[in-house]
Tab-separated table of C-alpha atoms in Angstrom:
chain	number	residue	atom	x	y	z
A	1	GLY	CA	-53.922	125.705	-122.315
A	2	ILE	CA	-52.500	125.207	-125.788
A	3	TRP	CA	-55.830	124.419	-127.439
A	4	GLY	CA	-58.538	126.583	-128.998
A	5	GLY	CA	-58.236	129.436	-131.463
A	6	ARG	CA	-59.627	128.660	-134.892
A	7	MET	CA	-60.329	125.017	-134.184
A	8	PRO	CA	-63.988	124.171	-134.857
A	9	HIS	CA	-64.448	122.627	-131.420
A	10	ASN	CA	-63.516	123.506	-127.880
A	11	ALA	CA	-60.403	122.873	-125.825
A	12	GLU	CA	-61.935	119.909	-124.010
A	13	THR	CA	-62.372	118.124	-127.342
A	14	TRP	CA	-58.655	118.229	-128.021
A	15	GLU	CA	-57.728	117.376	-124.445
A	16	ARG	CA	-59.803	114.201	-124.824
A	17	MET	CA	-57.895	113.521	-128.044
A	18	ARG	CA	-54.539	113.440	-126.272
A	19	PRO	CA	-54.383	109.593	-125.900
A	20	THR	CA	-55.066	109.272	-129.645
A	21	VAL	CA	-52.379	111.830	-130.470
A	22	GLU	CA	-49.881	110.067	-128.219
A	23	ARG	CA	-50.571	106.751	-129.948
A	24	ALA	CA	-50.178	108.405	-133.348
A	25	MET	CA	-46.795	109.716	-132.259
A	26	ARG	CA	-45.664	106.231	-131.248
A	27	LEU	CA	-46.876	104.821	-134.560
A	28	GLY	CA	-44.913	107.439	-136.471
A	29	LEU	CA	-41.731	106.549	-134.640
A	30	ASP	CA	-42.212	102.770	-134.776
A	31	VAL	CA	-44.003	102.085	-138.049
A	32	CYS	CA	-42.314	104.774	-140.133
A	33	GLY	CA	-38.923	104.581	-138.464
A	34	ALA	CA	-39.055	108.339	-138.003
A	35	ASP	CA	-36.915	110.352	-135.608
A	36	ALA	CA	-39.687	112.862	-134.891
A	37	CYS	CA	-43.401	113.329	-135.520
A	38	ASP	CA	-46.154	115.718	-134.527
A	39	LEU	CA	-49.715	116.891	-135.115
A	40	VAL	CA	-50.146	120.530	-136.131
A	41	VAL	CA	-53.525	122.272	-135.850
A	42	PRO	CA	-54.700	125.836	-136.553
A	43	HIS	CA	-54.613	128.025	-133.464
A	44	ALA	CA	-55.844	131.645	-133.546
A	45	ASP	CA	-53.682	133.293	-136.245
A	46	THR	CA	-50.972	130.669	-136.158
A	47	TYR	CA	-50.524	126.917	-135.775
A	48	ARG	CA	-49.772	124.754	-132.772
A	49	ARG	CA	-47.564	121.690	-132.656
A	50	ILE	CA	-49.528	119.434	-130.319
A	51	TRP	CA	-46.774	117.075	-129.195
A	52	ASN	CA	-44.339	119.622	-127.789
A	53	GLU	CA	-46.747	122.565	-127.604
A	54	GLU	CA	-44.526	124.909	-129.615
A	55	PRO	CA	-46.115	127.507	-131.909
A	56	VAL	CA	-45.406	127.441	-135.640
A	57	ALA	CA	-45.758	130.728	-137.543
A	58	LEU	CA	-48.867	131.096	-139.708
A	59	ASP	CA	-46.812	131.943	-142.800
A	60	TYR	CA	-44.612	128.845	-142.500
A	61	PRO	CA	-44.975	127.406	-146.009
A	62	ALA	CA	-45.048	123.620	-145.654
A	63	ILE	CA	-47.765	123.229	-142.996
A	64	HIS	CA	-49.818	126.014	-144.540
A	65	TRP	CA	-49.555	124.315	-147.970
A	66	ILE	CA	-50.582	120.898	-146.615
A	67	ILE	CA	-53.645	122.232	-144.776
A	68	GLN	CA	-54.726	124.583	-147.557
A	69	ASN	CA	-54.309	122.020	-150.358
A	70	ALA	CA	-55.272	118.880	-148.400
A	71	ARG	CA	-52.368	117.001	-150.010
A	72	PRO	CA	-49.201	115.243	-148.786
A	73	PHE	CA	-45.878	117.074	-148.841
A	74	PHE	CA	-42.639	115.051	-149.000
A	75	ILE	CA	-39.022	116.274	-148.871
A	76	PRO	CA	-36.617	113.297	-148.915
A	77	ASP	CA	-33.521	115.530	-148.643
A	78	THR	CA	-33.909	119.056	-147.305
A	79	ARG	CA	-30.377	119.989	-148.371
A	80	LYS	CA	-31.753	120.358	-151.887
A	81	TYR	CA	-34.229	123.017	-150.794
A	82	GLN	CA	-32.138	125.646	-149.086
A	83	THR	CA	-32.435	128.363	-151.748
A	84	PRO	CA	-35.090	131.021	-151.048
A	85	GLY	CA	-37.977	130.728	-153.442
A	86	GLU	CA	-37.734	126.967	-153.909
A	87	ARG	CA	-40.025	124.385	-152.289
A	88	PRO	CA	-41.033	125.315	-148.717
A	89	ASN	CA	-38.874	123.679	-146.077
A	90	LEU	CA	-40.243	122.951	-142.622
A	91	ALA	CA	-37.502	120.446	-141.888
A	92	THR	CA	-34.765	123.029	-141.382
A	93	HIS	CA	-36.932	124.710	-138.762
A	94	ILE	CA	-37.184	121.527	-136.701
A	95	GLY	CA	-33.653	120.274	-137.361
A	96	LEU	CA	-34.590	117.381	-139.684
A	97	LYS	CA	-33.117	116.371	-143.015
A	98	ALA	CA	-36.225	114.674	-144.425
A	99	PHE	CA	-39.900	115.481	-143.913
A	100	LEU	CA	-43.305	114.022	-144.808
A	101	GLY	CA	-46.549	115.718	-143.841
A	102	VAL	CA	-50.140	114.802	-144.692
A	103	PRO	CA	-53.488	116.482	-143.973
A	104	VAL	CA	-55.814	115.198	-141.264
A	105	VAL	CA	-59.225	115.072	-142.941
A	106	THR	CA	-62.497	114.339	-141.140
A	107	GLU	CA	-65.371	112.296	-142.553
A	108	SER	CA	-67.057	115.534	-143.624
A	109	GLY	CA	-63.989	116.543	-145.637
A	110	GLU	CA	-62.782	119.193	-143.208
A	111	VAL	CA	-58.997	119.516	-142.854
A	112	ILE	CA	-58.380	119.923	-139.124
A	113	GLY	CA	-54.595	119.847	-139.181
A	114	SER	CA	-51.467	118.141	-140.475
A	115	TYR	CA	-49.659	115.067	-139.172
A	116	PHE	CA	-45.988	114.819	-140.037
A	117	VAL	CA	-42.959	112.589	-139.553
A	118	GLY	CA	-39.315	113.504	-139.996
A	119	TRP	CA	-35.851	111.987	-140.122
A	120	LYS	CA	-32.473	113.293	-138.983
A	121	ALA	CA	-30.849	112.134	-142.207
A	122	PRO	CA	-32.013	112.194	-145.862
A	123	VAL	CA	-34.085	109.140	-146.763
A	124	ASP	CA	-34.163	106.865	-149.798
A	125	LEU	CA	-37.412	104.957	-149.497
A	126	ASP	CA	-40.558	103.871	-151.324
A	127	ALA	CA	-42.299	107.255	-151.264
A	128	PRO	CA	-45.845	106.083	-152.212
A	129	ARG	CA	-45.734	103.335	-149.585
A	130	MET	CA	-44.466	105.680	-146.868
A	131	ILE	CA	-47.070	108.296	-147.753
A	132	GLN	CA	-49.740	105.588	-147.458
A	133	ARG	CA	-48.475	104.610	-144.009
A	134	VAL	CA	-48.519	108.189	-142.759
A	135	GLU	CA	-51.960	108.767	-144.271
A	136	GLU	CA	-53.230	105.702	-142.394
A	137	ILE	CA	-52.009	107.215	-139.117
A	138	SER	CA	-53.643	110.509	-140.097
A	139	ALA	CA	-56.906	108.648	-140.797
A	140	PHE	CA	-56.646	107.051	-137.350
A	141	ILE	CA	-56.511	110.542	-135.816
A	142	ALA	CA	-59.402	111.793	-137.955
A	143	ASP	CA	-61.597	108.760	-137.129
A	144	ALA	CA	-61.023	109.246	-133.405
A	145	TYR	CA	-61.858	112.932	-133.793
A	146	ASP	CA	-65.107	112.148	-135.634
A	147	ARG	CA	-66.143	109.590	-133.008
A	148	LEU	CA	-65.424	112.044	-130.222
A	149	LEU	CA	-67.599	114.697	-131.859
A	150	VAL	CA	-70.475	112.213	-132.017
A	151	VAL	CA	-70.087	111.504	-128.303
A	152	GLU	CA	-69.979	115.212	-127.506
A	153	ALA	CA	-73.070	115.834	-129.647
A	154	LEU	CA	-74.947	113.120	-127.772
A	155	ARG	CA	-73.887	114.641	-124.453
A	156	ALA	CA	-75.089	118.047	-125.568
A	157	GLN	CA	-78.342	116.531	-126.801
A	158	LYS	CA	-78.856	114.807	-123.478
A	159	ALA	CA	-78.181	118.015	-121.571
A	160	THR	CA	-80.638	119.907	-123.777
A	161	ALA	CA	-83.253	117.219	-123.322
A	162	LYS	CA	-82.834	117.218	-119.565
A	163	ALA	CA	-83.166	121.011	-119.420
A	164	LEU	CA	-86.271	120.740	-121.570
A	165	SER	CA	-87.858	118.150	-119.325
A	166	THR	CA	-87.329	120.138	-116.144
A	167	SER	CA	-88.012	123.681	-117.295
A	168	MET	CA	-90.735	123.634	-119.942
A	169	PRO	CA	-94.324	123.921	-118.707
A	170	LEU	CA	-95.603	122.565	-122.041
A	171	SER	CA	-96.518	119.034	-123.091
A	172	LEU	CA	-93.446	118.125	-125.167
A	173	MET	CA	-91.185	115.163	-125.798
A	174	MET	CA	-87.988	114.600	-127.770
A	175	THR	CA	-87.187	111.538	-129.911
A	176	ASP	CA	-84.275	110.233	-131.948
A	177	ARG	CA	-84.417	109.285	-135.647
A	178	ASP	CA	-86.050	105.973	-134.778
A	179	THR	CA	-88.754	107.764	-132.755
A	180	ARG	CA	-87.376	106.486	-129.453
A	181	VAL	CA	-88.198	108.882	-126.644
A	182	LEU	CA	-85.113	110.697	-125.364
A	183	GLU	CA	-86.801	113.029	-122.922
A	184	ALA	CA	-90.231	114.363	-122.008
A	185	THR	CA	-91.609	117.205	-119.961
A	186	PRO	CA	-93.580	116.537	-116.781
A	187	ARG	CA	-96.705	117.851	-118.518
A	188	TRP	CA	-96.338	115.320	-121.368
A	189	LEU	CA	-95.794	112.464	-118.922
A	190	ALA	CA	-98.890	113.511	-117.012
A	191	ASP	CA	-100.950	113.743	-120.206
A	192	PHE	CA	-100.085	110.140	-121.055
A	193	ASP	CA	-100.189	109.012	-117.435
A	194	VAL	CA	-96.741	107.377	-117.540
A	195	ASP	CA	-93.532	107.577	-115.545
A	196	ARG	CA	-90.392	108.993	-117.114
A	197	ASP	CA	-88.414	105.781	-116.684
A	198	GLU	CA	-91.214	103.826	-118.291
A	199	VAL	CA	-91.202	105.769	-121.550
A	200	LEU	CA	-87.533	106.692	-122.079
A	201	GLY	CA	-86.017	104.560	-124.836
A	202	GLN	CA	-89.392	103.342	-126.072
A	203	ARG	CA	-90.483	103.900	-129.680
A	204	LEU	CA	-93.614	105.994	-129.977
A	205	TYR	CA	-95.332	103.395	-132.163
A	206	ASP	CA	-94.662	100.683	-129.610
A	207	PHE	CA	-95.621	102.900	-126.704
A	208	ARG	CA	-98.925	104.188	-128.096
A	209	PRO	CA	-99.494	102.565	-131.540
A	210	ALA	CA	-103.030	103.822	-131.896
A	211	HIS	CA	-102.112	107.370	-130.970
A	212	PHE	CA	-98.939	107.733	-133.081
A	213	GLU	CA	-99.786	105.728	-136.214
């Protein structure tokens, strides 16, 4: 697969993100009037363009600058940036004449990639407004990513709880932040003389107020 490398989460996470990425691509084309768009994420010692699955070299300046600085990067006319040593130019690499990339930043502040749009001809537009539009699409990707991580964490928690309940010979139970019982070992259930289905989801204070006050 194309996923993995330096990304903080596994390949399945990004595979589940594919519908979100596809919608972000459509938004870039429709809302921004772009001719091309993509999501670029770190991958091993390079970057990966998610939409067409092509690698982008690690030392490619524009994407590296966006991810490292967590700031937008806008080139309205790439013909002005052809001289070596001037502003980095991703657009020539992908055959575009204008380029706008923004970081994808999670709720925790982690930059997980860069979302960009491009045009086949130089553009004369309201730059702040267009940057805002692209940042809104980037935020849509980041929000979906954050929600997916919460779901995966809950799945992992459930798996851990289930393993605990079936393998531990001790009298133990696991609760959430509101003290609702998530899982319990057979020994704990026997100690309180209750069935598993009876106690799961119950708050400890409601279940045994005198015991847990």
